[in-house]
PDB file of C-alpha atoms in Angstrom:
ATOM      1  CA  MET A 104     104.017 103.563  66.281  1.00 49.00           C
ATOM      2  CA  SER A 105     102.128 101.692  68.983  1.00 55.00           C
ATOM      3  CA  ALA A 106     100.681 103.503  71.982  1.00 55.00           C
ATOM      4  CA  SER A 107     102.972 101.558  74.311  1.00 52.00           C
ATOM      5  CA  SER A 108     106.112 102.724  72.502  1.00 58.00           C
ATOM      6  CA  ARG A 109     105.043 106.383  72.762  1.00 72.00           C
ATOM      7  CA  VAL A 110     104.488 106.353  76.520  1.00 84.00           C
ATOM      8  CA  SER A 111     107.567 106.744  78.684  1.00 90.00           C
ATOM      9  CA  ALA A 112     107.631 104.993  82.052  1.00 93.00           C
ATOM     10  CA  PRO A 113     107.353 107.071  85.231  1.00 97.00           C
ATOM     11  CA  PRO A 114     110.131 107.053  87.857  1.00 98.00           C
ATOM     12  CA  ARG A 115     110.405 103.688  89.630  1.00 98.00           C
ATOM     13  CA  VAL A 116     110.302 103.340  93.416  1.00 98.00           C
ATOM     14  CA  LEU A 117     110.774 100.067  95.295  1.00 98.00           C
ATOM     15  CA  THR A 118     109.387  99.524  98.781  1.00 98.00           C
ATOM     16  CA  VAL A 119     110.893  96.790 100.955  1.00 98.00           C
ATOM     17  CA  ALA A 120     108.421  96.361 103.797  1.00 97.00           C
ATOM     18  CA  GLY A 121     105.709  94.299 105.460  1.00 96.00           C
ATOM     19  CA  SER A 122     102.087  93.887 104.442  1.00 97.00           C
ATOM     20  CA  ASP A 123      99.273  95.543 106.423  1.00 96.00           C
ATOM     21  CA  SER A 124      96.132  93.520 105.771  1.00 97.00           C
ATOM     22  CA  GLY A 125      94.016  96.506 106.852  1.00 96.00           C
ATOM     23  CA  GLY A 126      95.471  98.605 104.031  1.00 96.00           C
ATOM     24  CA  GLY A 127      96.459 101.635 106.093  1.00 95.00           C
ATOM     25  CA  ALA A 128     100.214 101.177 106.497  1.00 95.00           C
ATOM     26  CA  GLY A 129     103.043  98.995 105.189  1.00 95.00           C
ATOM     27  CA  ILE A 130     103.310  97.938 101.552  1.00 97.00           C
ATOM     28  CA  GLN A 131      99.709  98.955 100.891  1.00 98.00           C
ATOM     29  CA  ALA A 132     100.244 102.533 102.111  1.00 97.00           C
ATOM     30  CA  ASP A 133     103.523 102.745 100.211  1.00 98.00           C
ATOM     31  CA  LEU A 134     102.003 101.753  96.876  1.00 98.00           C
ATOM     32  CA  LYS A 135      99.003 104.075  97.321  1.00 98.00           C
ATOM     33  CA  THR A 136     101.361 106.965  98.089  1.00 98.00           C
ATOM     34  CA  MET A 137     103.510 106.223  95.052  1.00 98.00           C
ATOM     35  CA  LEU A 138     100.479 106.102  92.772  1.00 98.00           C
ATOM     36  CA  ALA A 139      99.198 109.410  94.174  1.00 98.00           C
ATOM     37  CA  LEU A 140     102.578 111.044  93.551  1.00 98.00           C
ATOM     38  CA  GLY A 141     103.015 109.854  89.981  1.00 98.00           C
ATOM     39  CA  VAL A 142     105.708 107.191  90.298  1.00 98.00           C
ATOM     40  CA  HIS A 143     105.633 103.469  89.553  1.00 98.00           C
ATOM     41  CA  GLY A 144     105.566 101.543  92.819  1.00 98.00           C
ATOM     42  CA  MET A 145     107.144  98.090  93.155  1.00 98.00           C
ATOM     43  CA  SER A 146     107.379  95.885  96.224  1.00 98.00           C
ATOM     44  CA  VAL A 147     109.519  93.419  98.114  1.00 98.00           C
ATOM     45  CA  LEU A 148     107.440  91.808 100.844  1.00 98.00           C
ATOM     46  CA  THR A 149     109.353  91.111 104.067  1.00 97.00           C
ATOM     47  CA  ALA A 150     106.525  89.985 106.337  1.00 95.00           C
ATOM     48  CA  VAL A 151     102.808  89.353 106.393  1.00 96.00           C
ATOM     49  CA  THR A 152     100.772  90.781 109.261  1.00 94.00           C
ATOM     50  CA  ALA A 153      97.238  90.138 110.431  1.00 96.00           C
ATOM     51  CA  GLN A 154      96.389  93.737 111.199  1.00 94.00           C
ATOM     52  CA  ASN A 155      93.368  96.004 111.459  1.00 95.00           C
ATOM     53  CA  SER A 156      92.346  99.302 113.026  1.00 94.00           C
ATOM     54  CA  LEU A 157      92.716  97.805 116.519  1.00 93.00           C
ATOM     55  CA  GLY A 158      96.281  96.502 116.234  1.00 91.00           C
ATOM     56  CA  VAL A 159      98.487  93.674 114.984  1.00 90.00           C
ATOM     57  CA  GLN A 160      97.134  90.217 115.763  1.00 94.00           C
ATOM     58  CA  GLY A 161      99.963  88.270 114.166  1.00 93.00           C
ATOM     59  CA  ALA A 162     103.104  88.622 112.033  1.00 91.00           C
ATOM     60  CA  TRP A 163     104.960  86.107 109.858  1.00 95.00           C
ATOM     61  CA  GLU A 164     108.390  86.940 108.505  1.00 94.00           C
ATOM     62  CA  LEU A 165     109.352  85.828 104.994  1.00 97.00           C
ATOM     63  CA  PRO A 166     112.551  83.833 104.455  1.00 97.00           C
ATOM     64  CA  VAL A 167     115.677  85.793 103.533  1.00 97.00           C
ATOM     65  CA  GLU A 168     115.845  83.900 100.195  1.00 98.00           C
ATOM     66  CA  ALA A 169     112.344  85.122  99.297  1.00 98.00           C
ATOM     67  CA  VAL A 170     113.236  88.725 100.096  1.00 98.00           C
ATOM     68  CA  ARG A 171     116.484  88.567  98.133  1.00 98.00           C
ATOM     69  CA  ALA A 172     114.774  86.905  95.145  1.00 98.00           C
ATOM     70  CA  GLN A 173     112.038  89.570  95.013  1.00 98.00           C
ATOM     71  CA  TYR A 174     114.597  92.381  95.154  1.00 98.00           C
ATOM     72  CA  ARG A 175     116.863  90.938  92.456  1.00 98.00           C
ATOM     73  CA  SER A 176     113.873  90.086  90.237  1.00 98.00           C
ATOM     74  CA  VAL A 177     112.674  93.692  90.222  1.00 98.00           C
ATOM     75  CA  VAL A 178     115.978  95.572  90.204  1.00 98.00           C
ATOM     76  CA  ASP A 179     117.769  93.391  87.639  1.00 98.00           C
ATOM     77  CA  ASP A 180     114.956  93.608  85.069  1.00 98.00           C
ATOM     78  CA  ILE A 181     112.875  96.730  85.684  1.00 98.00           C
ATOM     79  CA  GLY A 182     115.452  98.874  87.440  1.00 98.00           C
ATOM     80  CA  VAL A 183     114.790 101.392  90.198  1.00 98.00           C
ATOM     81  CA  ASP A 184     115.219 105.124  90.879  1.00 98.00           C
ATOM     82  CA  ALA A 185     114.780 105.061  94.682  1.00 98.00           C
ATOM     83  CA  VAL A 186     114.292 102.465  97.425  1.00 98.00           C
ATOM     84  CA  LYS A 187     112.296 102.787 100.656  1.00 98.00           C
ATOM     85  CA  THR A 188     112.453 100.370 103.591  1.00 98.00           C
ATOM     86  CA  GLY A 189     109.887  99.741 106.299  1.00 95.00           C
ATOM     87  CA  MET A 190     109.250  96.724 108.539  1.00 92.00           C
ATOM     88  CA  LEU A 191     112.272  94.386 108.441  1.00 93.00           C
ATOM     89  CA  SER A 192     111.622  92.564 111.763  1.00 84.00           C
ATOM     90  CA  SER A 193     114.820  90.490 112.212  1.00 89.00           C
ATOM     91  CA  ALA A 194     118.573  91.069 112.228  1.00 91.00           C
ATOM     92  CA  GLU A 195     118.974  88.640 109.329  1.00 94.00           C
ATOM     93  CA  LEU A 196     116.478  90.534 107.178  1.00 95.00           C
ATOM     94  CA  VAL A 197     117.941  93.923 108.137  1.00 95.00           C
ATOM     95  CA  GLU A 198     121.434  92.802 107.126  1.00 96.00           C
ATOM     96  CA  THR A 199     120.234  91.251 103.863  1.00 97.00           C
ATOM     97  CA  VAL A 200     118.314  94.376 102.850  1.00 97.00           C
ATOM     98  CA  ALA A 201     121.210  96.636 103.847  1.00 97.00           C
ATOM     99  CA  GLU A 202     123.526  94.600 101.618  1.00 98.00           C
ATOM    100  CA  LEU A 203     121.075  94.786  98.695  1.00 98.00           C
ATOM    101  CA  ILE A 204     120.573  98.541  99.044  1.00 98.00           C
ATOM    102  CA  GLY A 205     124.289  99.115  99.449  1.00 97.00           C
ATOM    103  CA  GLY A 206     124.809  97.502  96.061  1.00 97.00           C
ATOM    104  CA  THR A 207     122.157  99.606  94.316  1.00 97.00           C
ATOM    105  CA  ALA A 208     123.341 103.068  93.309  1.00 96.00           C
ATOM    106  CA  VAL A 209     120.102 104.996  93.937  1.00 98.00           C
ATOM    107  CA  PRO A 210     118.804 107.102  96.859  1.00 98.00           C
ATOM    108  CA  SER A 211     117.353 105.154  99.772  1.00 98.00           C
ATOM    109  CA  VAL A 212     114.898 106.175 102.482  1.00 98.00           C
ATOM    110  CA  VAL A 213     115.105 104.112 105.668  1.00 97.00           C
ATOM    111  CA  ASP A 214     112.080 104.214 107.952  1.00 96.00           C
ATOM    112  CA  PRO A 215     113.437 102.305 110.991  1.00 92.00           C
ATOM    113  CA  VAL A 216     110.074 100.837 111.927  1.00 80.00           C
ATOM    114  CA  GLY A 217     110.166  99.574 115.498  1.00 72.00           C
ATOM    115  CA  VAL A 218     106.640  99.862 116.863  1.00 60.00           C
ATOM    116  CA  SER A 219     103.227 100.106 115.193  1.00 57.00           C
ATOM    117  CA  LYS A 220     100.770 102.952 115.748  1.00 56.00           C
ATOM    118  CA  HIS A 221      99.017 100.680 118.258  1.00 52.00           C
ATOM    119  CA  GLY A 222     102.192  99.950 120.242  1.00 56.00           C
ATOM    120  CA  ASP A 223     102.875  96.513 118.758  1.00 53.00           C
ATOM    121  CA  SER A 224     106.563  95.638 118.336  1.00 58.00           C
ATOM    122  CA  LEU A 225     107.576  95.163 114.686  1.00 59.00           C
ATOM    123  CA  LEU A 226     111.329  94.775 115.168  1.00 66.00           C
ATOM    124  CA  ALA A 227     113.136  92.180 117.260  1.00 69.00           C
ATOM    125  CA  ALA A 228     115.358  93.689 119.953  1.00 72.00           C
ATOM    126  CA  SER A 229     118.259  91.675 118.519  1.00 75.00           C
ATOM    127  CA  ALA A 230     117.836  93.521 115.191  1.00 84.00           C
ATOM    128  CA  LEU A 231     118.474  96.997 116.623  1.00 88.00           C
ATOM    129  CA  ASP A 232     122.236  96.696 116.384  1.00 89.00           C
ATOM    130  CA  SER A 233     121.946  95.602 112.750  1.00 93.00           C
ATOM    131  CA  VAL A 234     119.840  98.678 111.999  1.00 94.00           C
ATOM    132  CA  ARG A 235     122.507 100.879 113.598  1.00 94.00           C
ATOM    133  CA  THR A 236     125.563  99.278 112.017  1.00 94.00           C
ATOM    134  CA  LYS A 237     124.303  97.958 108.657  1.00 96.00           C
ATOM    135  CA  LEU A 238     121.120  99.743 107.544  1.00 96.00           C
ATOM    136  CA  LEU A 239     121.559 103.354 108.669  1.00 97.00           C
ATOM    137  CA  PRO A 240     124.997 103.661 107.019  1.00 97.00           C
ATOM    138  CA  VAL A 241     123.468 102.992 103.562  1.00 98.00           C
ATOM    139  CA  ALA A 242     120.545 105.422 104.026  1.00 98.00           C
ATOM    140  CA  THR A 243     120.282 108.629 102.026  1.00 98.00           C
ATOM    141  CA  VAL A 244     117.563 109.717 104.472  1.00 98.00           C
ATOM    142  CA  ALA A 245     116.600 108.066 107.764  1.00 98.00           C
ATOM    143  CA  THR A 246     113.151 108.975 109.117  1.00 97.00           C
ATOM    144  CA  PRO A 247     112.846 107.898 112.779  1.00 95.00           C
ATOM    145  CA  ASN A 248     110.053 109.109 115.033  1.00 92.00           C
ATOM    146  CA  LEU A 249     110.861 109.996 118.633  1.00 91.00           C
ATOM    147  CA  ASP A 250     110.172 106.490 119.950  1.00 89.00           C
ATOM    148  CA  GLU A 251     112.503 105.032 117.323  1.00 91.00           C
ATOM    149  CA  VAL A 252     115.179 107.624 118.143  1.00 93.00           C
ATOM    150  CA  ALA A 253     115.037 106.530 121.789  1.00 91.00           C
ATOM    151  CA  GLN A 254     115.118 102.863 120.765  1.00 89.00           C
ATOM    152  CA  LEU A 255     118.156 103.354 118.499  1.00 92.00           C
ATOM    153  CA  THR A 256     120.198 105.960 120.398  1.00 93.00           C
ATOM    154  CA  GLY A 257     118.865 106.219 123.944  1.00 92.00           C
ATOM    155  CA  VAL A 258     118.185 109.934 123.389  1.00 93.00           C
ATOM    156  CA  GLU A 259     114.810 110.922 124.849  1.00 93.00           C
ATOM    157  CA  VAL A 260     113.279 113.999 123.194  1.00 90.00           C
ATOM    158  CA  GLU A 261     110.678 115.953 125.155  1.00 86.00           C
ATOM    159  CA  SER A 262     110.814 119.284 123.302  1.00 85.00           C
ATOM    160  CA  GLU A 263     111.999 120.824 120.034  1.00 84.00           C
ATOM    161  CA  ASP A 264     115.309 121.685 121.694  1.00 85.00           C
ATOM    162  CA  GLY A 265     116.140 117.997 121.925  1.00 90.00           C
ATOM    163  CA  MET A 266     115.624 117.315 118.218  1.00 93.00           C
ATOM    164  CA  ARG A 267     119.097 118.564 117.222  1.00 94.00           C
ATOM    165  CA  ARG A 268     120.678 116.243 119.789  1.00 94.00           C
ATOM    166  CA  ALA A 269     118.562 113.364 118.478  1.00 95.00           C
ATOM    167  CA  ALA A 270     119.571 114.105 114.886  1.00 97.00           C
ATOM    168  CA  ALA A 271     123.266 114.158 115.793  1.00 97.00           C
ATOM    169  CA  ALA A 272     122.915 110.807 117.564  1.00 97.00           C
ATOM    170  CA  VAL A 273     121.289 109.200 114.504  1.00 97.00           C
ATOM    171  CA  LEU A 274     123.724 110.817 112.033  1.00 98.00           C
ATOM    172  CA  ALA A 275     126.582 109.268 114.004  1.00 98.00           C
ATOM    173  CA  TYR A 276     125.477 105.884 112.603  1.00 97.00           C
ATOM    174  CA  GLY A 277     126.107 107.045 109.048  1.00 97.00           C
ATOM    175  CA  PRO A 278     122.987 108.133 107.117  1.00 98.00           C
ATOM    176  CA  THR A 279     123.564 111.120 104.820  1.00 98.00           C
ATOM    177  CA  TRP A 280     120.465 112.946 106.123  1.00 98.00           C
ATOM    178  CA  VAL A 281     118.131 112.390 109.041  1.00 98.00           C
ATOM    179  CA  LEU A 282     114.553 113.557 109.440  1.00 98.00           C
ATOM    180  CA  ILE A 283     113.526 113.542 113.098  1.00 96.00           C
ATOM    181  CA  LYS A 284     109.739 113.320 113.186  1.00 93.00           C
ATOM    182  CA  GLY A 285     108.322 115.305 116.083  1.00 85.00           C
ATOM    183  CA  GLY A 286     104.713 114.240 115.702  1.00 74.00           C
ATOM    184  CA  HIS A 287     104.618 112.926 119.289  1.00 68.00           C
ATOM    185  CA  LEU A 288     105.409 116.364 120.764  1.00 74.00           C
ATOM    186  CA  SER A 289     102.670 118.824 121.667  1.00 71.00           C
ATOM    187  CA  GLY A 290     101.929 121.932 119.600  1.00 77.00           C
ATOM    188  CA  ASP A 291     102.484 122.107 115.847  1.00 80.00           C
ATOM    189  CA  ALA A 292     103.620 118.972 114.013  1.00 84.00           C
ATOM    190  CA  VAL A 293     107.299 119.816 113.620  1.00 91.00           C
ATOM    191  CA  ASP A 294     110.002 117.754 111.895  1.00 95.00           C
ATOM    192  CA  PHE A 295     113.733 118.479 111.783  1.00 96.00           C
ATOM    193  CA  LEU A 296     115.838 117.643 108.712  1.00 98.00           C
ATOM    194  CA  THR A 297     119.628 117.894 108.732  1.00 98.00           C
ATOM    195  CA  ASP A 298     122.769 116.433 107.206  1.00 98.00           C
ATOM    196  CA  GLY A 299     124.874 117.782 110.054  1.00 96.00           C
ATOM    197  CA  SER A 300     125.434 121.170 108.457  1.00 96.00           C
ATOM    198  CA  GLU A 301     122.238 122.203 106.642  1.00 97.00           C
ATOM    199  CA  GLU A 302     119.140 122.474 108.833  1.00 96.00           C
ATOM    200  CA  HIS A 303     115.475 122.600 107.854  1.00 97.00           C
ATOM    201  CA  TRP A 304     112.539 122.897 110.253  1.00 96.00           C
ATOM    202  CA  LEU A 305     109.243 121.741 108.761  1.00 95.00           C
ATOM    203  CA  ARG A 306     106.055 122.802 110.496  1.00 92.00           C
ATOM    204  CA  ALA A 307     102.416 121.989 109.919  1.00 91.00           C
ATOM    205  CA  PRO A 308      99.257 122.531 111.948  1.00 87.00           C
ATOM    206  CA  ARG A 309      98.201 119.655 114.187  1.00 85.00           C
ATOM    207  CA  PHE A 310      94.759 118.326 113.298  1.00 87.00           C
ATOM    208  CA  ASP A 311      92.245 117.049 115.810  1.00 83.00           C
ATOM    209  CA  ASN A 312      92.006 113.720 114.020  1.00 87.00           C
ATOM    210  CA  ARG A 313      92.941 110.410 115.624  1.00 88.00           C
ATOM    211  CA  HIS A 314      92.884 108.558 112.289  1.00 90.00           C
ATOM    212  CA  THR A 315      96.602 108.676 111.527  1.00 88.00           C
ATOM    213  CA  HIS A 316      97.460 105.025 110.831  1.00 91.00           C
ATOM    214  CA  GLY A 317     100.216 104.811 108.220  1.00 92.00           C
ATOM    215  CA  THR A 318     101.751 108.282 108.572  1.00 93.00           C
ATOM    216  CA  GLY A 319     105.351 107.053 108.858  1.00 94.00           C
ATOM    217  CA  CYS A 320     105.131 104.686 105.882  1.00 96.00           C
ATOM    218  CA  THR A 321     103.375 107.349 103.843  1.00 97.00           C
ATOM    219  CA  LEU A 322     105.937 110.048 104.605  1.00 97.00           C
ATOM    220  CA  ALA A 323     108.935 107.832 103.804  1.00 98.00           C
ATOM    221  CA  SER A 324     107.337 106.660 100.550  1.00 98.00           C
ATOM    222  CA  ALA A 325     106.547 110.237  99.564  1.00 98.00           C
ATOM    223  CA  ILE A 326     110.178 111.231 100.178  1.00 98.00           C
ATOM    224  CA  ALA A 327     111.399 108.299  98.058  1.00 98.00           C
ATOM    225  CA  SER A 328     108.976 109.319  95.313  1.00 98.00           C
ATOM    226  CA  GLY A 329     110.414 112.841  95.270  1.00 98.00           C
ATOM    227  CA  LEU A 330     113.994 111.550  95.179  1.00 98.00           C
ATOM    228  CA  ALA A 331     113.093 109.243  92.270  1.00 98.00           C
ATOM    229  CA  LYS A 332     111.858 112.307  90.380  1.00 98.00           C
ATOM    230  CA  GLY A 333     115.256 113.940  90.841  1.00 98.00           C
ATOM    231  CA  GLN A 334     114.393 116.307  93.678  1.00 98.00           C
ATOM    232  CA  SER A 335     117.023 117.192  96.273  1.00 98.00           C
ATOM    233  CA  VAL A 336     116.549 115.776  99.765  1.00 98.00           C
ATOM    234  CA  PRO A 337     115.189 119.084 101.206  1.00 98.00           C
ATOM    235  CA  GLU A 338     112.817 119.444  98.208  1.00 98.00           C
ATOM    236  CA  ALA A 339     111.606 115.854  98.482  1.00 98.00           C
ATOM    237  CA  VAL A 340     111.072 116.085 102.252  1.00 98.00           C
ATOM    238  CA  THR A 341     109.229 119.410 101.992  1.00 98.00           C
ATOM    239  CA  ALA A 342     106.891 118.054  99.314  1.00 98.00           C
ATOM    240  CA  ALA A 343     106.370 114.827 101.286  1.00 98.00           C
ATOM    241  CA  LYS A 344     105.498 116.779 104.435  1.00 97.00           C
ATOM    242  CA  GLU A 345     102.867 118.737 102.491  1.00 97.00           C
ATOM    243  CA  TYR A 346     101.388 115.542 101.068  1.00 97.00           C
ATOM    244  CA  VAL A 347     101.229 113.683 104.380  1.00 96.00           C
ATOM    245  CA  THR A 348      99.776 116.741 106.169  1.00 95.00           C
ATOM    246  CA  GLY A 349      96.863 116.707 103.724  1.00 95.00           C
ATOM    247  CA  ALA A 350      96.503 112.944 104.130  1.00 95.00           C
ATOM    248  CA  ILE A 351      96.321 113.283 107.926  1.00 94.00           C
ATOM    249  CA  ALA A 352      93.753 116.077 107.695  1.00 94.00           C
ATOM    250  CA  ALA A 353      91.575 113.797 105.551  1.00 94.00           C
ATOM    251  CA  GLY A 354      92.140 110.625 107.634  1.00 94.00           C
ATOM    252  CA  PHE A 355      88.924 108.681 108.133  1.00 93.00           C
ATOM    253  CA  ALA A 356      87.340 106.194 110.533  1.00 95.00           C
ATOM    254  CA  LEU A 357      87.621 102.547 109.549  1.00 94.00           C
ATOM    255  CA  GLY A 358      86.801  99.667 111.870  1.00 95.00           C
ATOM    256  CA  GLY A 359      86.668 100.123 115.616  1.00 94.00           C
ATOM    257  CA  GLY A 360      90.067 101.710 116.249  1.00 94.00           C
ATOM    258  CA  ILE A 361      92.512 104.079 114.546  1.00 93.00           C
ATOM    259  CA  GLY A 362      91.655 104.668 110.898  1.00 95.00           C
ATOM    260  CA  PRO A 363      94.104 105.410 108.078  1.00 94.00           C
ATOM    261  CA  VAL A 364      95.286 108.632 106.518  1.00 94.00           C
ATOM    262  CA  ASP A 365      93.701 109.326 103.124  1.00 95.00           C
ATOM    263  CA  HIS A 366      96.320 108.634 100.460  1.00 97.00           C
ATOM    264  CA  GLY A 367      94.009 109.902  97.728  1.00 95.00           C
ATOM    265  CA  TRP A 368      93.060 113.187  99.425  1.00 95.00           C
ATOM    266  CA  ARG A 369      94.152 115.259  96.420  1.00 93.00           C
ATOM    267  CA  PHE A 370      91.674 113.346  94.281  1.00 92.00           C
ATOM    268  CA  GLY A 371      88.733 113.603  96.676  1.00 81.00           C
ATOM    269  CA  THR A 372      88.788 109.893  97.614  1.00 65.00           C
ATOM    270  CA  GLY A 373      88.681 108.202 101.020  1.00 58.00           C
ATOM    271  CA  GLY A 374      86.415 109.349 103.814  1.00 54.00           C
ATOM    272  CA  ALA A 375      85.719 112.857 102.538  1.00 48.00           C
TER     273      ALA A 375
END
């Protein structure tokens, strides 16, 4: 028996997102996270960005046909156990990806990326309605931060008390679960997970570390990795929160601006 026939493949996770040339977020962060968590990462590139620690200097969207071809190529041959979405940029891309995910019977994690860590817009205003009406309804878990909640629902959250209201507003668009990320609030880093009946509050200490580029991509990819392994949504989110908390604590300086989280912190890599 050959070595290859004895080794079983790990769970398969597909990220549909944009490229971050600086390596801290986007497709690059997704694949690093998946490797660290023991799943096989695959990718559908939606856009190419010129990006570094200081911000996004340019972005070029891929044609819908290229996105569809990548997705079908991977899913039809290799198969997939969970899908994660990130930067989709246009209404046309959002609707195409929503259709593809809707036809794939696996869990999906939708990170409704609207703005980069540096404040650069990554989603056309005209695409917001497509996110609400097409993409969120096919999500197993949606993972908006507070800025994205405001962008999608108009609900402004200024304290933990507002997170339930924010979750209800996002759930109204149809995802099975929503994780409201409260990282922009003061105090502990608190996130709120609910499906409208079950509630889970996830807390972690806040670290005095500005190098947090890629946290949203990393968290969503970690959740998708857990779901691909067969974990329940609360189990996958809890494990993902633990992983990303360690990655933030180990985030390191790179370039002249905001450095990345350390995706390999459990292995002693990165800036440690």
